[in-house]
Coordinates of C-alpha atoms in Angstrom, one line a residue:
M210 CA 65.0 59.0 5.4
P211 CA 62.3 57.7 3.0
Q212 CA 62.7 54.1 2.1
N213 CA 62.4 53.0 -1.6
S214 CA 61.1 49.9 -3.2
R215 CA 64.5 48.3 -3.9
S216 CA 66.2 45.7 -1.7
L217 CA 67.8 46.4 1.5
A218 CA 71.0 47.0 -0.2
R219 CA 69.4 50.1 -1.6
R220 CA 68.2 51.6 1.7
V221 CA 69.9 53.8 4.1
G222 CA 69.6 54.4 7.8
I223 CA 72.5 56.1 9.5
L224 CA 73.1 54.5 12.8
A225 CA 75.1 56.1 15.5
G226 CA 77.6 54.5 17.9
G227 CA 79.3 51.2 17.3
L228 CA 82.2 49.4 19.3
V229 CA 85.7 50.0 18.1
A230 CA 87.8 46.8 17.8
A231 CA 90.7 46.6 20.1
L232 CA 94.1 47.1 18.5
A233 CA 96.3 44.0 18.4
L234 CA 99.7 44.3 16.9
A235 CA 100.5 41.2 15.0
S236 CA 103.8 39.4 15.8
C237 CA 106.6 40.9 13.8
A238 CA 108.5 38.5 11.5
S239 CA 112.2 38.8 11.3
T240 CA 113.0 36.6 8.3
A241 CA 114.0 39.6 6.1
T242 CA 117.4 40.6 5.1
G243 CA 117.6 44.1 6.2
S244 CA 120.4 45.6 8.3
D245 CA 118.2 46.1 11.3
T246 CA 117.5 43.5 13.8
A247 CA 114.1 42.9 15.2
A248 CA 114.0 41.8 18.8
A249 CA 111.8 38.9 19.5
D250 CA 109.1 41.0 21.2
G251 CA 108.9 43.5 18.4
D252 CA 110.8 46.2 20.2
F253 CA 112.3 48.7 17.8
S254 CA 113.2 51.3 20.2
G255 CA 115.5 54.0 18.9
Q256 CA 115.0 53.1 15.2
E257 CA 113.4 55.3 12.6
L258 CA 111.1 54.4 9.7
N259 CA 110.4 56.9 6.8
A260 CA 107.0 56.4 5.3
L261 CA 105.6 57.9 2.2
L262 CA 101.9 58.4 1.7
I263 CA 99.4 60.7 0.0
T264 CA 97.6 63.8 1.2
S265 CA 94.2 62.0 1.5
H266 CA 95.8 59.4 3.8
E267 CA 97.4 61.9 6.1
G268 CA 94.7 61.2 8.9
A269 CA 95.4 57.4 8.6
A270 CA 99.1 58.2 8.4
N271 CA 99.1 60.1 11.7
W272 CA 96.9 57.4 13.4
L273 CA 99.2 54.7 12.3
K274 CA 102.4 56.6 13.4
E275 CA 100.9 57.1 16.9
R276 CA 100.0 53.4 17.3
F277 CA 103.1 51.9 15.8
E278 CA 105.3 54.0 17.9
K279 CA 103.4 53.2 21.0
E280 CA 103.6 49.5 20.3
T281 CA 107.2 49.3 19.1
G282 CA 109.1 52.1 20.4
A283 CA 110.1 53.1 17.0
T284 CA 109.8 56.6 15.4
V285 CA 107.9 56.9 12.2
N286 CA 108.7 60.0 10.0
L287 CA 106.0 60.8 7.6
Q288 CA 106.4 62.3 4.1
I289 CA 103.0 63.3 2.6
V290 CA 102.8 64.0 -1.1
P291 CA 99.8 64.5 -3.6
Y292 CA 98.2 61.3 -4.8
D293 CA 99.5 61.6 -8.4
E294 CA 103.1 62.0 -7.3
I295 CA 103.7 59.2 -4.9
G296 CA 104.9 56.6 -7.5
S297 CA 107.3 59.1 -9.2
T298 CA 108.5 60.2 -5.8
L299 CA 109.4 56.7 -4.6
A300 CA 111.0 55.9 -8.0
L301 CA 113.1 59.0 -8.1
D302 CA 114.1 58.5 -4.4
Q303 CA 115.4 55.0 -5.2
Q304 CA 117.0 55.6 -8.5
S305 CA 118.7 58.7 -7.5
G306 CA 120.5 57.0 -4.5
A307 CA 118.8 59.3 -2.0
N308 CA 117.1 56.2 -0.5
A309 CA 115.1 58.5 2.1
V310 CA 112.1 56.2 1.9
D311 CA 111.7 52.9 3.7
V312 CA 108.0 52.0 3.3
A313 CA 105.3 53.6 1.0
A314 CA 101.7 53.2 0.0
P315 CA 101.4 54.0 -3.8
W316 CA 98.5 53.5 -6.2
Y317 CA 98.2 49.8 -6.9
V318 CA 98.4 50.4 -10.7
S319 CA 101.9 51.6 -10.2
I320 CA 103.5 48.6 -8.6
G321 CA 104.5 46.9 -12.0
D322 CA 106.4 50.0 -13.1
L323 CA 108.0 50.3 -9.5
A324 CA 109.0 46.6 -9.6
A325 CA 110.5 46.9 -13.2
S326 CA 112.5 49.9 -12.3
G327 CA 113.9 48.1 -9.3
S328 CA 112.3 50.7 -6.8
I329 CA 110.5 48.2 -4.6
Q330 CA 111.4 44.7 -3.0
D331 CA 109.9 41.5 -4.1
L332 CA 108.1 40.2 -1.0
T333 CA 107.1 36.8 -2.4
D334 CA 109.1 34.8 0.0
W335 CA 108.3 36.8 3.1
V336 CA 104.5 36.7 2.5
A337 CA 104.7 32.8 1.8
E338 CA 106.6 32.3 5.0
T339 CA 104.6 34.5 7.3
P340 CA 101.3 33.0 8.1
S341 CA 100.4 35.9 10.5
L342 CA 99.9 38.1 7.6
D343 CA 96.7 35.9 6.9
T344 CA 96.6 36.9 3.3
D345 CA 93.7 34.6 2.7
D346 CA 91.6 37.1 4.6
F347 CA 92.2 40.0 2.1
I348 CA 89.1 40.5 -0.2
P349 CA 89.9 38.2 -3.1
A350 CA 89.0 40.8 -5.9
I351 CA 91.4 43.3 -4.2
N352 CA 94.4 41.1 -3.1
E353 CA 95.8 40.0 -6.4
P354 CA 95.6 43.4 -8.3
Y355 CA 97.0 45.2 -5.2
S356 CA 99.8 42.7 -4.7
V357 CA 101.0 40.5 -7.6
V358 CA 102.7 41.3 -10.9
D359 CA 103.8 38.4 -13.2
G360 CA 103.3 35.9 -10.3
R361 CA 105.4 37.8 -7.8
T362 CA 104.2 39.6 -4.8
Y363 CA 105.4 43.2 -4.2
G364 CA 103.0 44.5 -1.7
L365 CA 99.9 44.1 0.7
P366 CA 96.7 46.0 0.4
F367 CA 96.3 49.1 2.4
D368 CA 93.2 51.1 1.2
G369 CA 90.5 49.0 -0.6
D370 CA 89.3 52.0 -2.7
T371 CA 86.1 51.5 -4.7
H372 CA 83.5 53.9 -5.8
V373 CA 79.8 53.6 -5.0
L374 CA 77.0 56.1 -5.6
F375 CA 75.8 58.3 -2.9
Y376 CA 72.7 60.3 -3.3
N377 CA 71.1 63.3 -1.4
T378 CA 67.7 62.1 -0.2
E379 CA 66.3 65.7 0.3
I380 CA 67.2 66.7 -3.2
L381 CA 65.8 63.5 -4.8
E382 CA 62.5 63.9 -2.7
R383 CA 62.3 67.6 -3.9
N384 CA 62.5 66.5 -7.5
G385 CA 60.1 63.6 -7.2
I386 CA 62.7 60.8 -7.6
T387 CA 61.5 58.1 -5.4
E388 CA 64.5 55.7 -5.7
P389 CA 68.0 55.9 -6.7
P390 CA 68.9 54.7 -10.3
A391 CA 69.7 51.1 -11.0
T392 CA 71.0 51.8 -14.5
W393 CA 73.3 54.5 -16.0
D394 CA 70.2 55.6 -18.3
E395 CA 68.2 56.0 -15.2
Y396 CA 71.0 58.0 -13.6
L397 CA 71.2 60.4 -16.6
E398 CA 67.5 60.9 -16.3
D399 CA 67.7 61.8 -12.8
V400 CA 70.7 64.1 -13.1
K401 CA 69.1 65.9 -15.9
I402 CA 65.8 66.5 -13.9
I403 CA 67.7 67.8 -10.9
T404 CA 69.8 70.3 -12.9
E405 CA 67.0 71.5 -15.1
N406 CA 64.9 72.2 -12.0
E407 CA 67.5 73.6 -9.6
G408 CA 70.6 74.5 -11.6
A409 CA 69.5 78.2 -11.5
N410 CA 69.8 78.0 -7.6
G411 CA 73.2 76.3 -7.7
V412 CA 72.0 72.8 -7.1
Y413 CA 73.0 70.2 -9.8
G414 CA 72.2 66.6 -10.6
S415 CA 75.7 65.2 -10.1
A416 CA 79.3 66.1 -9.3
V417 CA 81.3 64.3 -12.0
F418 CA 85.1 63.7 -11.4
G419 CA 86.5 65.2 -14.7
Q420 CA 90.0 66.4 -13.7
K421 CA 92.6 65.0 -16.0
S422 CA 94.0 62.4 -13.7
P423 CA 93.7 58.6 -13.9
L424 CA 92.5 58.5 -10.3
I425 CA 89.8 61.1 -11.1
L426 CA 88.6 61.2 -14.7
G427 CA 89.9 57.8 -15.2
A428 CA 87.8 56.5 -12.2
A429 CA 84.6 58.2 -13.7
F430 CA 85.1 56.1 -16.8
A431 CA 86.0 52.9 -15.0
N432 CA 82.9 53.2 -13.0
R433 CA 80.9 53.1 -16.3
L434 CA 83.2 50.5 -17.7
A435 CA 82.4 48.2 -14.7
G436 CA 78.6 48.9 -15.1
F437 CA 78.6 48.1 -18.7
G438 CA 80.4 44.8 -18.1
G439 CA 83.7 45.8 -19.9
E440 CA 87.3 45.1 -19.2
F441 CA 90.5 47.1 -19.7
V442 CA 92.3 44.0 -20.9
D443 CA 91.2 40.4 -21.5
S444 CA 92.4 37.4 -19.6
S445 CA 95.6 37.1 -21.6
G446 CA 96.4 40.8 -21.0
K447 CA 95.5 42.0 -24.4
P448 CA 93.9 45.5 -24.4
T449 CA 90.0 45.6 -25.0
I450 CA 89.6 49.3 -24.3
N451 CA 87.7 50.1 -27.5
S452 CA 85.2 47.2 -26.9
P453 CA 81.4 48.0 -27.4
E454 CA 81.1 48.0 -23.7
A455 CA 83.9 50.5 -23.3
V456 CA 82.4 52.8 -26.1
E457 CA 79.1 52.7 -24.2
A458 CA 80.9 53.6 -20.9
A459 CA 82.6 56.6 -22.6
Q460 CA 79.4 57.8 -24.2
A461 CA 77.6 57.6 -21.0
L462 CA 80.3 59.9 -19.4
V463 CA 79.9 62.3 -22.2
D464 CA 76.2 62.4 -21.9
V465 CA 76.2 63.4 -18.3
I466 CA 78.8 66.3 -18.6
P467 CA 76.4 69.1 -19.5
Y468 CA 74.2 68.5 -16.4
A469 CA 77.0 68.1 -13.9
F470 CA 78.3 70.5 -11.1
P471 CA 80.4 73.2 -13.0
T472 CA 83.1 72.8 -14.1
P473 CA 83.6 69.0 -14.6
A474 CA 87.2 69.3 -16.0
E475 CA 88.1 71.1 -12.8
T476 CA 86.3 68.8 -10.5
D477 CA 88.5 66.5 -8.4
F478 CA 87.6 64.7 -5.1
G479 CA 88.2 67.9 -3.2
V480 CA 86.0 70.0 -5.3
G481 CA 83.3 67.2 -5.6
N482 CA 83.4 66.5 -1.9
G483 CA 82.9 70.0 -1.1
A484 CA 79.7 70.3 -3.4
W485 CA 78.4 67.0 -1.7
Y486 CA 79.1 68.4 1.8
D487 CA 77.3 71.7 0.9
G488 CA 74.2 69.9 -0.3
K489 CA 74.7 71.1 -3.9
V490 CA 74.5 67.9 -5.9
G491 CA 72.0 65.0 -5.9
F492 CA 74.6 62.3 -6.8
I493 CA 78.3 61.7 -6.6
E494 CA 80.4 58.6 -7.4
N495 CA 82.8 58.4 -4.6
W496 CA 84.9 56.2 -2.3
T497 CA 82.8 54.6 0.4
D498 CA 84.5 56.4 3.2
L499 CA 82.5 59.6 2.0
G500 CA 79.6 58.1 4.2
V501 CA 81.8 58.3 7.2
G502 CA 82.7 61.9 6.3
S503 CA 79.0 62.8 5.6
E504 CA 78.4 62.1 9.3
T505 CA 81.6 63.2 11.0
N506 CA 83.1 65.9 8.9
P507 CA 82.3 69.3 10.7
D508 CA 81.7 70.9 7.2
S509 CA 78.9 68.4 6.3
T510 CA 75.4 69.6 5.8
V511 CA 74.2 66.3 4.8
A512 CA 74.4 64.1 8.0
G513 CA 71.3 61.9 8.0
K514 CA 70.3 63.1 4.6
W515 CA 72.1 60.6 2.3
G516 CA 71.8 57.2 0.8
V517 CA 74.2 54.9 -1.0
V518 CA 74.0 52.2 -3.5
T519 CA 76.2 50.2 -5.7
L520 CA 77.1 51.6 -9.1
P521 CA 74.6 51.4 -11.8
T522 CA 74.6 49.0 -14.6
G523 CA 74.2 49.4 -18.3
G524 CA 73.8 47.4 -21.6
E525 CA 73.6 43.8 -20.9
Q526 CA 75.1 43.9 -17.6
T527 CA 72.5 43.6 -14.9
T528 CA 74.6 42.7 -11.8
P529 CA 76.2 45.6 -9.9
R530 CA 80.0 45.4 -10.2
A531 CA 82.7 47.2 -8.1
S532 CA 85.2 49.3 -9.8
L533 CA 88.7 49.4 -8.1
V534 CA 89.3 53.0 -9.2
A535 CA 92.0 53.9 -6.8
G536 CA 93.4 51.7 -4.2
F537 CA 96.8 51.8 -2.4
T538 CA 99.2 49.0 -1.5
W539 CA 102.0 48.8 1.1
V540 CA 105.5 48.4 -0.5
I541 CA 108.9 48.2 0.7
A542 CA 111.8 50.4 -0.9
A543 CA 114.4 48.5 -2.7
N544 CA 117.3 50.2 -1.0
T545 CA 116.1 50.6 2.5
E546 CA 118.5 49.3 5.3
K547 CA 115.5 48.9 7.6
T548 CA 113.7 46.0 6.0
D549 CA 112.9 44.3 9.2
L550 CA 111.2 47.3 10.6
A551 CA 109.4 48.0 7.4
K552 CA 107.9 44.6 7.3
A553 CA 106.9 44.9 10.9
F554 CA 105.2 48.1 10.1
I555 CA 103.4 46.8 7.0
E556 CA 102.4 43.6 9.0
F557 CA 100.8 46.0 11.6
A558 CA 99.3 48.5 9.1
A559 CA 97.8 45.9 6.9
S560 CA 96.2 43.8 9.7
S561 CA 92.5 43.1 10.1
D562 CA 92.4 44.8 13.6
V563 CA 94.0 48.0 12.1
N564 CA 91.8 48.1 9.1
S565 CA 88.7 47.6 11.1
E566 CA 89.5 50.6 13.4
L567 CA 90.5 52.8 10.5
L568 CA 87.0 52.2 8.8
V569 CA 85.3 53.8 11.8
A570 CA 87.8 56.3 13.2
D571 CA 86.7 59.7 14.0
P572 CA 88.0 62.1 12.4
Q573 CA 87.8 59.8 9.3
T574 CA 90.7 58.3 7.9
G575 CA 89.8 57.9 4.3
I576 CA 90.4 54.2 4.4
D577 CA 87.9 51.5 2.9
P578 CA 87.9 47.7 3.6
N579 CA 90.7 45.5 2.4
R580 CA 89.8 42.5 4.3
V581 CA 86.8 40.2 4.5
S582 CA 87.0 40.3 8.4
S583 CA 87.2 44.0 8.6
L584 CA 84.4 44.4 6.0
E585 CA 82.2 42.1 8.3
S586 CA 83.5 43.6 11.5
A587 CA 80.8 44.4 14.2
A588 CA 82.2 48.0 14.4
Y589 CA 81.7 48.8 10.7
G590 CA 78.4 46.8 10.5
E591 CA 76.9 48.5 13.5
T592 CA 78.1 52.0 12.6
Y593 CA 77.8 52.1 8.8
P594 CA 75.6 49.1 7.7
E595 CA 74.8 50.7 4.4
L596 CA 78.5 51.0 3.6
Q597 CA 79.1 47.5 4.7
Q598 CA 76.4 46.4 2.3
V599 CA 77.6 48.2 -0.8
N600 CA 81.2 47.1 -0.2
R601 CA 80.3 43.6 -0.3
A602 CA 80.2 44.2 -4.1
T603 CA 84.0 44.0 -3.9
L604 CA 84.0 40.4 -2.9
D605 CA 83.8 39.1 -6.3
G606 CA 84.2 40.2 -10.0
A607 CA 85.4 43.7 -9.3
L608 CA 87.1 45.7 -12.3
A609 CA 90.8 46.3 -11.8
W610 CA 93.2 48.4 -13.8
P611 CA 96.1 46.7 -15.5
T612 CA 99.1 46.6 -13.1
G613 CA 102.0 45.5 -15.2
E614 CA 104.8 47.3 -16.6
N615 CA 103.7 50.6 -18.4
A616 CA 100.3 50.4 -16.6
S617 CA 100.8 53.9 -15.3
Q618 CA 101.5 55.2 -18.7
A619 CA 98.5 53.4 -20.1
A620 CA 96.3 54.9 -17.6
Q621 CA 97.5 58.4 -18.4
I622 CA 97.1 57.8 -22.1
L623 CA 93.4 56.9 -21.6
T624 CA 92.9 59.9 -19.3
D625 CA 94.3 62.3 -21.8
E626 CA 92.1 61.0 -24.5
L627 CA 89.0 61.0 -22.3
A628 CA 89.7 64.7 -21.4
K629 CA 89.6 65.6 -25.1
L630 CA 86.4 63.6 -25.5
I631 CA 84.4 65.2 -22.8
A632 CA 85.8 68.7 -23.9
G633 CA 84.4 68.0 -27.3
D634 CA 87.8 67.8 -29.0
G635 CA 88.3 64.1 -29.3
G636 CA 85.9 63.0 -32.0
T637 CA 83.4 60.3 -31.1
A638 CA 83.7 57.9 -28.2
Q639 CA 84.6 55.1 -30.6
E640 CA 87.5 57.2 -32.3
T641 CA 88.7 58.1 -29.0
L642 CA 89.0 54.6 -27.8
D643 CA 90.3 53.3 -31.0
R644 CA 93.3 55.7 -30.5
V645 CA 93.6 54.4 -27.0
Q646 CA 93.5 50.9 -28.0
A647 CA 96.3 51.4 -30.6
E648 CA 98.5 53.0 -28.0
W649 CA 97.8 50.4 -25.4
E650 CA 98.7 47.6 -27.9
K651 CA 102.2 49.2 -28.3
I652 CA 103.0 49.4 -24.7
L653 CA 101.1 46.6 -23.0
G654 CA 101.4 44.1 -25.8
S655 CA 98.8 42.6 -28.3

């Protein structure tokens, strides 16, 4: 792949091989108040655990099931649901009295609502009394948003989802683009060039996630909000979603829509990933595990033909900044009678050794780093050094969504308004975000 004039963080060289870290099941704490009793050696033979995960984590779920069953003798029953249904599925299960779920990994933004509805357990004391969880090892910018609401701990990080910018080196070269964009203005220029040159042949400048979901369209906006240096809320929790930086971010999203892979409003990560693997787009903002899939997915035509950089910047913001666009956290259902087993599973699934293995597993598991030790592991660094480099942007200053009560509703309000904006039905970016600000102040507080 051609090198560019930027720093090493903006270069790509796919390296094969790498050592896979050995799996070591952390000792299982038994300080919980469940009705099951964990043996001192972590033997849960004959017991069953019902785990709720999303479709894009099915590979990871099967991996975890196999390993945990082998280590403990327990049986793990998996329930797999769409990514935008996991929070409501868990809440309904607990509030209806069905109580079929013991442990789950919902979107981190939903933990405030799940806690407020009494659907998940408060894990504060267990986490504080279990040093083997090694919570200081979790990436700092990820740990608190994924785990804590109003000073109480309700979960532990699972998938450290952030977006970065992938680019197709062959498409860029064909169009005379010698280096990936550092700013959102440069990105727009590059996307426009590619689409104008190759759109008639089915190749477009970018796949833009525009499907009306907070994890899709909301993510595309969040990437730009991070790049322009904005925030969803200020340090006191007051909404700042109509700030100048947020308006610039929304306008940057609007500006690229005409040059994106058709049709942005129908582009989710499945459609976007398909276009990327087919070699039909020059750029895509995506989770870092797309790099793993680019090399290992049997449908990929871009192996060895891609690069990755941190998200562009804009306005007065000049330092690349990670955006915690998705991200999933382990929680324990409030009404489970298997609290000890659920805690043992989470301690295993959230461990550094497991996260390190999931990062480089083939077939890919869709998991991104959640710990400093797994981010810096030899296996990850030797196999995917360019992904390791861009993921280091998560170590400090990453943009997180609000996570308190009504945060899920707030994310949906924003997404609905953004959908109207990019469709040309919402007025200006400023008018759109002024409406969101007014609604957010009602439900998140002013």
